[in-house]
Coordinates of C-alpha atoms in Angstrom, one line a residue:
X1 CA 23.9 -7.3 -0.3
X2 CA 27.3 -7.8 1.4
X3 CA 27.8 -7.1 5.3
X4 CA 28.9 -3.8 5.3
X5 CA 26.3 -2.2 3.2
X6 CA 23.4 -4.0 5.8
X7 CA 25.8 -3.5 9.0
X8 CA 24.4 0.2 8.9
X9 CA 24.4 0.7 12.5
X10 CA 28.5 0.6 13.0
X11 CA 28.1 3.5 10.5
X12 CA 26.7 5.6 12.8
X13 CA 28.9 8.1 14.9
X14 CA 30.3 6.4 18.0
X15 CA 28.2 8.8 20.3
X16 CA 24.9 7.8 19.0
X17 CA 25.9 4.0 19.1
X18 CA 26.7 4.8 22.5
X19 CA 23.7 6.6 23.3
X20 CA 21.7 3.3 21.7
X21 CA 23.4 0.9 23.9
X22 CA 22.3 3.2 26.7
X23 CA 18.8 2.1 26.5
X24 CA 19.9 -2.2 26.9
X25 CA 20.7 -3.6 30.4
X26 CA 25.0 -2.7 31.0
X27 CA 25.6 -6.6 30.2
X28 CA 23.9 -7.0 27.0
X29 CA 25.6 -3.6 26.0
X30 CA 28.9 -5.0 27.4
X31 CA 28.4 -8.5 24.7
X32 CA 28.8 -5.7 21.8
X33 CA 32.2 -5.6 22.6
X34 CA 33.1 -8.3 20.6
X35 CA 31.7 -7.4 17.3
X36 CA 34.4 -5.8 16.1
X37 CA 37.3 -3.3 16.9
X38 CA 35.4 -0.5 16.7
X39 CA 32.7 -1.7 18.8
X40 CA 35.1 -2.8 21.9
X41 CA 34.7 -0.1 23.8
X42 CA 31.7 1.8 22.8
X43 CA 30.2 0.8 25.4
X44 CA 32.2 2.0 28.0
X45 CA 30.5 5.3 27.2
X46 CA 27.0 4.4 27.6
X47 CA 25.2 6.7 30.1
X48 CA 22.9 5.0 31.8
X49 CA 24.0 1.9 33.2
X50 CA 22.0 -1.2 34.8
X51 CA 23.1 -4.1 36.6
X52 CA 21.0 -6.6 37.7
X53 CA 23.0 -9.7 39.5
X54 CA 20.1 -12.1 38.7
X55 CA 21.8 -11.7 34.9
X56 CA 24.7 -14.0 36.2
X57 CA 22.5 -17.0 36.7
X58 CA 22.6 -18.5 33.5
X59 CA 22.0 -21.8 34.4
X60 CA 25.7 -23.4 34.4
X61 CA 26.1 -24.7 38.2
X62 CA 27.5 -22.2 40.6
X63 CA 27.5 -21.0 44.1
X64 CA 26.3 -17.8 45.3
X65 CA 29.9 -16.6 46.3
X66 CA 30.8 -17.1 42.7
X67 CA 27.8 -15.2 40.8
X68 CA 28.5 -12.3 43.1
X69 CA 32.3 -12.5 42.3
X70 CA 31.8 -12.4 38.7
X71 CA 29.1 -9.7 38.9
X72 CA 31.3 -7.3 41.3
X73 CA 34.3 -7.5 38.9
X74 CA 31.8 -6.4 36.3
X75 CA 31.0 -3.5 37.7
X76 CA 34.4 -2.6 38.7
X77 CA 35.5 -3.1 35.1
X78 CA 33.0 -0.8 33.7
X79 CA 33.0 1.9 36.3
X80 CA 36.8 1.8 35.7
X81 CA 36.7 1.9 32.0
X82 CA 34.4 5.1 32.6
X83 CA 36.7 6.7 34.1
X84 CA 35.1 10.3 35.5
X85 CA 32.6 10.3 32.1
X86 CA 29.4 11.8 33.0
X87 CA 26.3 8.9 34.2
X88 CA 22.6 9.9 33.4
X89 CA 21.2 7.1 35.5
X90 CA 22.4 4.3 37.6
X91 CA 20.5 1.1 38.2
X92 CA 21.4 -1.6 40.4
X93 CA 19.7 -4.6 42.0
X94 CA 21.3 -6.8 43.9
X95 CA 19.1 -10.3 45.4
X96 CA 22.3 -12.0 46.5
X97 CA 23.7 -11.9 50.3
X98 CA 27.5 -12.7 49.2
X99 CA 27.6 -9.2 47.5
X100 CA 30.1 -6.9 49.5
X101 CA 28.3 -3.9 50.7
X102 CA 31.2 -2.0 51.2
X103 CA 32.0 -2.2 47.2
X104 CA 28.1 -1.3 46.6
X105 CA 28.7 1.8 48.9
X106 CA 31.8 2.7 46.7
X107 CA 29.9 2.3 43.3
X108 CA 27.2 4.8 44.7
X109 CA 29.3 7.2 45.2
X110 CA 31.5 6.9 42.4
X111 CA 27.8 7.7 40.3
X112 CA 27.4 10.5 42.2
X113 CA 30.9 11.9 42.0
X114 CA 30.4 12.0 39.0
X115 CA 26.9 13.8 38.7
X116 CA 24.0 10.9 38.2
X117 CA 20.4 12.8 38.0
X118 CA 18.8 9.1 38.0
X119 CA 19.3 6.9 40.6
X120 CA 17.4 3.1 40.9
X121 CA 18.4 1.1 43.9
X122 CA 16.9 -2.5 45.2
X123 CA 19.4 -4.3 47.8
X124 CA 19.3 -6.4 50.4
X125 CA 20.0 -5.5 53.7
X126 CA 21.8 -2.4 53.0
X127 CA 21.8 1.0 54.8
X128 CA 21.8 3.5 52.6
X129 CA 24.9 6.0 52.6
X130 CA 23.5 9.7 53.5
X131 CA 25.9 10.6 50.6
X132 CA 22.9 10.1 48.9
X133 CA 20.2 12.9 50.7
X134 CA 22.8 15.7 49.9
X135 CA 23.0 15.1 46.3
X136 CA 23.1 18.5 44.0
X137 CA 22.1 16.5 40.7
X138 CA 19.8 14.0 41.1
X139 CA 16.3 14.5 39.4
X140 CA 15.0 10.9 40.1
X141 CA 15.5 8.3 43.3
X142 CA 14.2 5.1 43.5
X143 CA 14.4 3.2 46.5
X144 CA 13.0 -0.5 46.4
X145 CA 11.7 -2.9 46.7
X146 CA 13.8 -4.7 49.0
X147 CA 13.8 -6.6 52.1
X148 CA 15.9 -4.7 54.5
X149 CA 17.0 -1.6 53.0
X150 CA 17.1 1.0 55.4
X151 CA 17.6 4.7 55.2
X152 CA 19.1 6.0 58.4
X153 CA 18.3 9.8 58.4
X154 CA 21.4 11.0 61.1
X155 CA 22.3 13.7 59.3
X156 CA 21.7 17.2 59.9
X157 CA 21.0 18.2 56.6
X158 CA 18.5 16.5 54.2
X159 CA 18.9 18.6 50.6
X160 CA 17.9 17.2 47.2
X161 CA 17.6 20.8 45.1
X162 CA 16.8 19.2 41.9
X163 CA 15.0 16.2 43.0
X164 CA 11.6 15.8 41.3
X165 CA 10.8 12.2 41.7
X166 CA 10.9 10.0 44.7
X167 CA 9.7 6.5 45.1
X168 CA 10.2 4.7 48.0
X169 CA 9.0 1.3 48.2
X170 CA 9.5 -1.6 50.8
X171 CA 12.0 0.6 52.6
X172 CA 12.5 1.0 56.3
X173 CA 12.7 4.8 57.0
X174 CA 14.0 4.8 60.5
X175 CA 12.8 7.9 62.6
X176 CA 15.9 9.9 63.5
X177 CA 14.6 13.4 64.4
X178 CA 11.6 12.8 62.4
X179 CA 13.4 11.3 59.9
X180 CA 10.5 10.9 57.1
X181 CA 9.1 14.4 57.6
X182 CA 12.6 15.5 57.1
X183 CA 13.3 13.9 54.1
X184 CA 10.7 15.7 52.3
X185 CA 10.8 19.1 53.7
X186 CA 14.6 18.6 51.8
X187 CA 12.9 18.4 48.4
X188 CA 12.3 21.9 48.0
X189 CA 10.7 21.1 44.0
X190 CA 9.8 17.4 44.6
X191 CA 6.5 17.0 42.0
X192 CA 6.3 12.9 42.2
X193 CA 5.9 11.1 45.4
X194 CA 5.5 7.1 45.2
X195 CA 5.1 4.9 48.9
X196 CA 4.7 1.5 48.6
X197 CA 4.2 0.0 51.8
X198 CA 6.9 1.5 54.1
X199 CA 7.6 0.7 57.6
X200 CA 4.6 0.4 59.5
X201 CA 5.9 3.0 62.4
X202 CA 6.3 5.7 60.0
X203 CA 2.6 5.3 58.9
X204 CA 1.0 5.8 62.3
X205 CA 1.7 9.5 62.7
X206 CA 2.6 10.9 59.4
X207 CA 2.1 14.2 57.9
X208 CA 3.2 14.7 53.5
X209 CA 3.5 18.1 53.5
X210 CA 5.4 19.6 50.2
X211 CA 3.5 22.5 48.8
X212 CA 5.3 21.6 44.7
X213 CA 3.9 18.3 44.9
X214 CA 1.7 17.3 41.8
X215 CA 1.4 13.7 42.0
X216 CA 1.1 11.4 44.9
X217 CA 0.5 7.5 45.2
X218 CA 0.6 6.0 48.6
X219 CA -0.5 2.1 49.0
X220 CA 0.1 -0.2 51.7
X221 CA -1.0 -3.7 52.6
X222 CA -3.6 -4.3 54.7
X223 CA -2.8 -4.3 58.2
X224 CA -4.0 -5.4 61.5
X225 CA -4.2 -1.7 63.1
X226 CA -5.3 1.9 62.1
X227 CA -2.8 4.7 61.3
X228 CA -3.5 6.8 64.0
X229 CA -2.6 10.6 62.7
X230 CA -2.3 11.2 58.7
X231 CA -2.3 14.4 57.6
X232 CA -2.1 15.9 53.8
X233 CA -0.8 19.4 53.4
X234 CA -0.2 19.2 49.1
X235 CA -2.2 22.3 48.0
X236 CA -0.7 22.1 43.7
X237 CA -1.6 18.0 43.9
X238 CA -3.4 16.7 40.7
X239 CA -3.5 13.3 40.8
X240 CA -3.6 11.1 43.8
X241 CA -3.7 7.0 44.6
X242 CA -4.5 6.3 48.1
X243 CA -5.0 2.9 49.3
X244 CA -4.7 1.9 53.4
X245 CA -6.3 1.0 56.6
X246 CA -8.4 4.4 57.6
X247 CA -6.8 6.5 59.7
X248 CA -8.0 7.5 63.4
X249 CA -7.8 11.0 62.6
X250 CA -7.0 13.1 59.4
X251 CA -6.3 16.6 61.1
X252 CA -5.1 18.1 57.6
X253 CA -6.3 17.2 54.2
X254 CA -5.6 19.5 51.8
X255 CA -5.8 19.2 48.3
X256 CA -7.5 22.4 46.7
X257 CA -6.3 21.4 43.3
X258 CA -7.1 17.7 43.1
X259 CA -8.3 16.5 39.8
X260 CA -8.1 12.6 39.6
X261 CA -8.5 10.4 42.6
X262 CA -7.8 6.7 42.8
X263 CA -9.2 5.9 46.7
X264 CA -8.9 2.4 47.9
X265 CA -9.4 3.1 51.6
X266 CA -10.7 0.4 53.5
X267 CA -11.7 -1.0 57.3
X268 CA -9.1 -3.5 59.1
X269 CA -10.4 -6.7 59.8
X270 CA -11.9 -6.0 63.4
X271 CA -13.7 -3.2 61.9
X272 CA -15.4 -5.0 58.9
X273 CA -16.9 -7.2 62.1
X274 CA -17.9 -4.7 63.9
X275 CA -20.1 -3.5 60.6
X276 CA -21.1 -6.8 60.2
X277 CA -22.5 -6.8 63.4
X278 CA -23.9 -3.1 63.3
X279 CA -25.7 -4.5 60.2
X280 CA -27.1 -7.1 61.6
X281 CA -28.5 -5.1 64.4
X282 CA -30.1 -2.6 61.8
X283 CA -32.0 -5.5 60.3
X284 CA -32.9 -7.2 63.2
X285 CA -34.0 -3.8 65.4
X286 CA -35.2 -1.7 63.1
X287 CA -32.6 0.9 63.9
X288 CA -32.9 4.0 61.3
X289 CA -28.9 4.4 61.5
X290 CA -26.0 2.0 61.4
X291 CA -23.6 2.1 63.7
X292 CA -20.3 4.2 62.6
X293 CA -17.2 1.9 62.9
X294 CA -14.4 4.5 61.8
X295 CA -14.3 8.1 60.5
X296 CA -13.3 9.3 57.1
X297 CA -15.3 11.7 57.0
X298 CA -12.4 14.5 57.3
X299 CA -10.4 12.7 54.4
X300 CA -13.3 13.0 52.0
X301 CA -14.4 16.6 52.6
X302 CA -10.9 16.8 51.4
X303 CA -11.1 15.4 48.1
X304 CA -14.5 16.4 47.5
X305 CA -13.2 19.7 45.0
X306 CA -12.3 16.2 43.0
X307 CA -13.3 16.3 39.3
X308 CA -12.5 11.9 38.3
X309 CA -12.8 9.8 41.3
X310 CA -12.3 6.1 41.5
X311 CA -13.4 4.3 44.3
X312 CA -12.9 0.5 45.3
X313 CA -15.1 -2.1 46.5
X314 CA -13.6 -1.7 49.9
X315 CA -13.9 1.9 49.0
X316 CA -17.7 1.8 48.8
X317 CA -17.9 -0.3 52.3
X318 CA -15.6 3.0 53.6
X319 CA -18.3 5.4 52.9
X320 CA -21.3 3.1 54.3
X321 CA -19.8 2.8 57.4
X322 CA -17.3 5.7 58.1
X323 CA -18.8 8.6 56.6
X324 CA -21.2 10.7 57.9
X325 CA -22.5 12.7 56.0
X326 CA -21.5 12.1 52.8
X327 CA -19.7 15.3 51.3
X328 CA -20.9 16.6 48.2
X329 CA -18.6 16.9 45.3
X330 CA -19.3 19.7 43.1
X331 CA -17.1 19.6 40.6
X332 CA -17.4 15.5 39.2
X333 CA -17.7 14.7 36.3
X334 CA -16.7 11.1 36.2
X335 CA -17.5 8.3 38.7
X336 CA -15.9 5.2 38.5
X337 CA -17.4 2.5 41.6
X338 CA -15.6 -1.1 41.7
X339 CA -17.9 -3.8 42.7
X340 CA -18.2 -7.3 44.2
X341 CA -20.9 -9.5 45.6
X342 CA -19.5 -9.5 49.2
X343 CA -20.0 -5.4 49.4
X344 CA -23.3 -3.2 50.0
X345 CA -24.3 -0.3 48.1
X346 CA -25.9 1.2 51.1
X347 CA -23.9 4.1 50.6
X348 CA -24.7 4.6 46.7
X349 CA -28.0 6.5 47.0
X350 CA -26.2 9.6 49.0
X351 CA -23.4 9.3 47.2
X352 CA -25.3 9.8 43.9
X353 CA -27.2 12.7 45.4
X354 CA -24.8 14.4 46.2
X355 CA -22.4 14.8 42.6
X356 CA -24.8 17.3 40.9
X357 CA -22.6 17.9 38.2
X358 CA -21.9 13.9 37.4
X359 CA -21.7 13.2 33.6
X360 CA -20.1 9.7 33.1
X361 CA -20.6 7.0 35.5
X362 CA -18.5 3.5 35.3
X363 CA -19.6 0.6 37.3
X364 CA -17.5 -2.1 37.2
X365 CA -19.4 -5.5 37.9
X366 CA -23.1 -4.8 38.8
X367 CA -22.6 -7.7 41.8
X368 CA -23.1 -6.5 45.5
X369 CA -24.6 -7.9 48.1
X370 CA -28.4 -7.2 48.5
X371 CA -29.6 -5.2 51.5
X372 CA -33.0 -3.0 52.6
X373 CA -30.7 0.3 52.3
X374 CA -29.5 -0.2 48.9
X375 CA -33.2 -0.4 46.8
X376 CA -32.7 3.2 45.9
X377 CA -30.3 2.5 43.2
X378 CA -30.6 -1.1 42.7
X379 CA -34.0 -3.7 41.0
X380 CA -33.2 -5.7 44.0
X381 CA -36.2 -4.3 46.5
X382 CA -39.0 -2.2 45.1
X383 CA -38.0 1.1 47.0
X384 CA -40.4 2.7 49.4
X385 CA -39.3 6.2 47.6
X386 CA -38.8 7.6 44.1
X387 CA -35.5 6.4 42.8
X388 CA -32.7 9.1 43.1
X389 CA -31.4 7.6 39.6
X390 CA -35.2 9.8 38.6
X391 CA -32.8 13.0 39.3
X392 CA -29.5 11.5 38.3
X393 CA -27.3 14.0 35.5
X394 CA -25.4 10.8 34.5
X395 CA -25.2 11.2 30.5
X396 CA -23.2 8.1 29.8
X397 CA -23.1 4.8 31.8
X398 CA -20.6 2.7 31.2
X399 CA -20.5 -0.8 32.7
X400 CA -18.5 -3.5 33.0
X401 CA -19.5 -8.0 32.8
X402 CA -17.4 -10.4 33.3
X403 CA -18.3 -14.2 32.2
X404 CA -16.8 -15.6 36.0
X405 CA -20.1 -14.5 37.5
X406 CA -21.1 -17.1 39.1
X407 CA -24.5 -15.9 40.1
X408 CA -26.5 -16.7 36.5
X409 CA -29.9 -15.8 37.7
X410 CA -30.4 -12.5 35.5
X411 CA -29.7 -10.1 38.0
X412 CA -26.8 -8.2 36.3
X413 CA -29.5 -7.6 33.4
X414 CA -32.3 -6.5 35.4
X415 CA -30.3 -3.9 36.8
X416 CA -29.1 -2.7 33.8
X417 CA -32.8 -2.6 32.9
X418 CA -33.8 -0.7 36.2
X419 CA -30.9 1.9 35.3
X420 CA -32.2 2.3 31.4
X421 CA -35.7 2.6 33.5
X422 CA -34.8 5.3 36.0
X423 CA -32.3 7.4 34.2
X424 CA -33.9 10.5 32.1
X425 CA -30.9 12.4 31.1
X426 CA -28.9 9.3 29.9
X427 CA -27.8 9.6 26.1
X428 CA -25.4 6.7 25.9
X429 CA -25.0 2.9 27.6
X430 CA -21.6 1.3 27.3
X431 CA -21.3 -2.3 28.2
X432 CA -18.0 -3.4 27.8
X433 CA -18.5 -7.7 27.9
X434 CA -15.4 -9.5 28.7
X435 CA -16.4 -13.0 26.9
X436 CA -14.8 -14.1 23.5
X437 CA -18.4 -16.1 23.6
X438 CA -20.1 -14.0 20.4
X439 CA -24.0 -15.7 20.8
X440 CA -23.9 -14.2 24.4
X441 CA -22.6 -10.5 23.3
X442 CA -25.9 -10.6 20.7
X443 CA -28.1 -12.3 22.9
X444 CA -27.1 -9.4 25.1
X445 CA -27.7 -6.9 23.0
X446 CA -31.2 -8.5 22.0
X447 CA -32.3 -8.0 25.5
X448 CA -31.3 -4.9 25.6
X449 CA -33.2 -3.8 22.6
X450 CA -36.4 -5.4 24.0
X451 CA -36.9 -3.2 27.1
X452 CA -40.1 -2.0 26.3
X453 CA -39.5 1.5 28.9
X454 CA -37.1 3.5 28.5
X455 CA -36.8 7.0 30.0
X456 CA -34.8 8.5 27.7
X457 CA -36.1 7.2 24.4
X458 CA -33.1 9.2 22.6
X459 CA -30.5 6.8 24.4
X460 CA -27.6 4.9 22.4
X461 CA -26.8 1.4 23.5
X462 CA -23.3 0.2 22.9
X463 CA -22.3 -3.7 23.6
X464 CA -18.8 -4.2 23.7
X465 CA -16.7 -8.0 23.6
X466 CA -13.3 -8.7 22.2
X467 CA -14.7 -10.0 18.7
X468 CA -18.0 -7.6 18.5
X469 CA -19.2 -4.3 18.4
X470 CA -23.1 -3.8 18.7
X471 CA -24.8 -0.4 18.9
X472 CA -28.4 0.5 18.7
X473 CA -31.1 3.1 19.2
X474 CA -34.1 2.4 21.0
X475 CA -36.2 1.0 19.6
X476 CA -34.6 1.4 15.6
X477 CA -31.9 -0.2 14.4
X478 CA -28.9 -2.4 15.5
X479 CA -25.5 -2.1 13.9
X480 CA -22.7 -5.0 13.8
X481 CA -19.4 -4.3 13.8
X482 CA -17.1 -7.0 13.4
X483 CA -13.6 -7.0 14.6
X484 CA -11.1 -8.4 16.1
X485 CA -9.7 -5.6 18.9
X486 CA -6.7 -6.2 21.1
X487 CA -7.2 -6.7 24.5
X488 CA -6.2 -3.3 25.6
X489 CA -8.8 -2.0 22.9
X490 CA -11.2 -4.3 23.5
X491 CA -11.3 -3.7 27.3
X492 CA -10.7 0.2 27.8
X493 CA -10.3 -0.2 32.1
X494 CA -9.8 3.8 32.1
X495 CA -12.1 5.8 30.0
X496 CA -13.5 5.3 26.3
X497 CA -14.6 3.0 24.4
X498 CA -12.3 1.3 21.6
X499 CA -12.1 2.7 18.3
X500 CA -15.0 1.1 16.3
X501 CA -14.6 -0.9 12.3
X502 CA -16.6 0.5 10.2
X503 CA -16.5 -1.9 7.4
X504 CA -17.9 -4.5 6.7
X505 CA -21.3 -3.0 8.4
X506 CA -24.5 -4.8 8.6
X507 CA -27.8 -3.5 9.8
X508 CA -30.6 -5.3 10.6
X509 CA -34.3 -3.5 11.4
X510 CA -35.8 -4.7 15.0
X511 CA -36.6 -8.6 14.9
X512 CA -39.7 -10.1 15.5
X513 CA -40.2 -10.4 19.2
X514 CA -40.4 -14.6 19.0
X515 CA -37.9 -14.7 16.0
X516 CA -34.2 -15.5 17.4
X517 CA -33.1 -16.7 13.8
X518 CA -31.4 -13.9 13.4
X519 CA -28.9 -14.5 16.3
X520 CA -27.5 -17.3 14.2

């Protein structure tokens, strides 16, 4: 075949070439230039455009002052070959000092001169123009991450009438007249709100209040203090990520139409020794309560409507010692509880009790750190009363090993026992193994077959590693599957399980109890 016939691309019509270059960083789109004649200038007509300045170090020795000369003259040559064409989005990151802000402002509004409805922004030490806050067509701002950039609210007017996606992240919102309140009571149809560790004083007393909002994610690093006021007025929310210091007081939480909740909240560092030292008085004393060392409470009556919840370790220490009671939630359905051997599950029992509706519970790790209050749930101390795992809806159980435990002393597989024991209503057991090992995954799922008492006998057991698939009945038959899953497969970290081989298939019948030739 000659050139042309294979060169099938340059036969397309210049607008959809263009509209393919739009999807590669500006510069790469810029190298097609010299192709051919017709090529040349195709991609002056690209409409989204990306510049990243970190593209001009490419490794031949030069100074700062010249990377950022080169890059600005590259942006003034496209913008200028552009002319007043329209610009779907605009991206541009700049990492280097010696770029002139002044010729940043004037590219930023050039984009929006000329109608930009996406607009991606991560500079250094930069205020923000307020040209910006009063755009008619952008759909999507992205602010961050970057040390330094500041948005200076000291206008009067804040009005984004199209804006449906903000994400601010690393940005210093300074309070002008309220400044961050009044940035989003001027998003009049904002649906997406991303904050990723803003300035610290805008955290203390903050209230989101924007009745169209659908998704939220707030996350912030730990910190040395407590937010003192954060309230939630986002009735239409759906899906939510929450992960911070608690707050002193939540005097609004409202989220009547919650569905999915990702809650990471946790205590500051003087706080987890304060519990460590209320604990150690309840041991010690005898005391029948531990001492509260915050209050959540408020916050979790809030999300309580929830229907998929996923709570952190951290999470889990929240609710033992900053919640009191424990809300019940009605409407879950699915449970998902991180774990790790430094935090208790004091607070499991109640929070079992109280989901009457719960079908599908993942526990990710079985590792925690043993206490007195915690043998309701857990093989760890024979339990003065009846389980509440006797009483539990849970229908599937999905759990989640990891071959870094460090703690080989069987414990992980006696509580998996003691759930199998305890759980009445369970129809299925997941247990996703993250070890490429393949004796262990059947050596496993040998153990697992052996449990001589199971409360519900009609249970299916599922073992799960990168290479195998094992599932059995109790007490019947075990089924291999091999296979060789991708990681994303083989690991599901949201819901199901992967997709299962079905050929080759091998079943064996239930091996003599001192026969382990089979395993080889």
């Amino acid at each position: 075949m000659d050139f042309v016939s294979r060169d099938r691309i340059s036969s397309l019509p210049n607008p959809v070439v263009s509209h393919i270059l739009s999807f590669l960083p500006t510069k790469e789109a810029a190298s097609t230039s010299v192709l051919s004649k017709k090529w040349r200038y195709l991609f002056a007509y690209v409409t989204n455009l990306d510049f990243d300045d970190s593209d001009y170090q490419d490794g031949k020795p030069k100074s700062d002052a010249e990377l950022s000369r080169s890059f600005m003259e590259f942006v003034d040559r496209v913008l200028a070959l552009q002319g007043n064409g329209s610009v779907n989005k605009f991206s541009l990151e700049c990492s280097n000092y010696d770029v002139d802000l002044a010729r940043v402002t004037g590219w930023i509004l050039n984009v929006l001169g000329r109608g930009v409805s996406e607009l991606d922004l991560s500079i250094l030490e930069y205020p923000l123009p307020s040209e910006i806050f009063v755009s008619k067509t952008l759909v999507r701002l992205k602010l961050g991450p970057a040390n330094d950039l500041t948005l200076t609210l000291d206008r009067k007017d804040v009005f984004l009438p199209k804006l449906k996606t903000l994400y601010i992240d690393c940005v210093d919102v300074q309070e002008r007249g309220f400044g961050f309140v009044k940035l989003l009571s001027g998003c009049p149809v904002l649906e997406e709100l991303v904050l990723m560790n803003i300035g610290w004083e805008n955290w203390k007393f903050c209230s989101v209040s924007v009745k169209t909002l659908k998704r939220l994610t707030f996350f912030c690093e730990e910190t040395y203090e407590n937010p003192k006021n954060v309230s939630f007025d986002t009735p239409n929310l759906v899906y939510l990520e929450y992960s911070d210091a608690i707050a002193s007081k939540y005097p609004k939480v409202n989220f009547n139409s919650l569905v999915e909740a990702h809650i990471g909240l946790r205590l500051t560092e003087d706080q987890s020794g304060d519990a460590d030292f209320s604990e150690e008085d309840y041991f010690s004393e005898g005391d029948e309560e531990k001492q509260m060392v915050g209050n959540a409470t408020d916050f979790l009556k809030g999300i309580s409507t929830v229907q998929i919840l996923y709570l952190s370790a951290q999470a889990i220490e929240v609710l033992t010692f900053c919640c009191e009671p424990i809300p019940v939630f009605n409407n879950l359905i699915q449970l998902t509880i991180e774990n790790n051997s430094e935090i208790r599950w004091d607070s499991l029992p109640g929070l079992l009790k109280n989901c009457p509706n719960l079908e599908t519970l993942v526990l990710k790790r079985l590792l925690h750190k043993y206490n007195k209050a915690c043998g309701n749930v857990c093989c760890c101390k024979r339990p003065k009363q009846p389980s509440c795992l006797s009483s539990s809806p849970v229908k599937v159980l999905k759990i989640f090993l990891f071959d870094d435990n460090d703690e080989e002393d069987g414990s992980e597989m006696r509580q998996i026992k003691y759930f199998l024991e305890k759980m009445p209503r369970l129809e299925e057991l997941v247990v996703y193994y993250n070890t490429a090992y393949d004796p262990a995954v059947l050596e496993l799922s040998k153990k697992l077959q052996k449990i001589p008492k199971i409360a519900s006998p009609k249970c299916k057991i599922q073992v799960i590693s990168e290479n195998l698939s094992l599932s059995s009945t109790v007490p019947s038959f075990l089924t291999t599957r091999w296979s060789s899953l991708p990681p994303e497969e083989a690991y599901p970290w949201v819901d199901s399980p992967p997709p299962q081989i079905r050929d080759p298939m091998l079943e064996y019948g239930s091996p003599p109890e001192d026969d382990d030739s089979w395993l080889y």
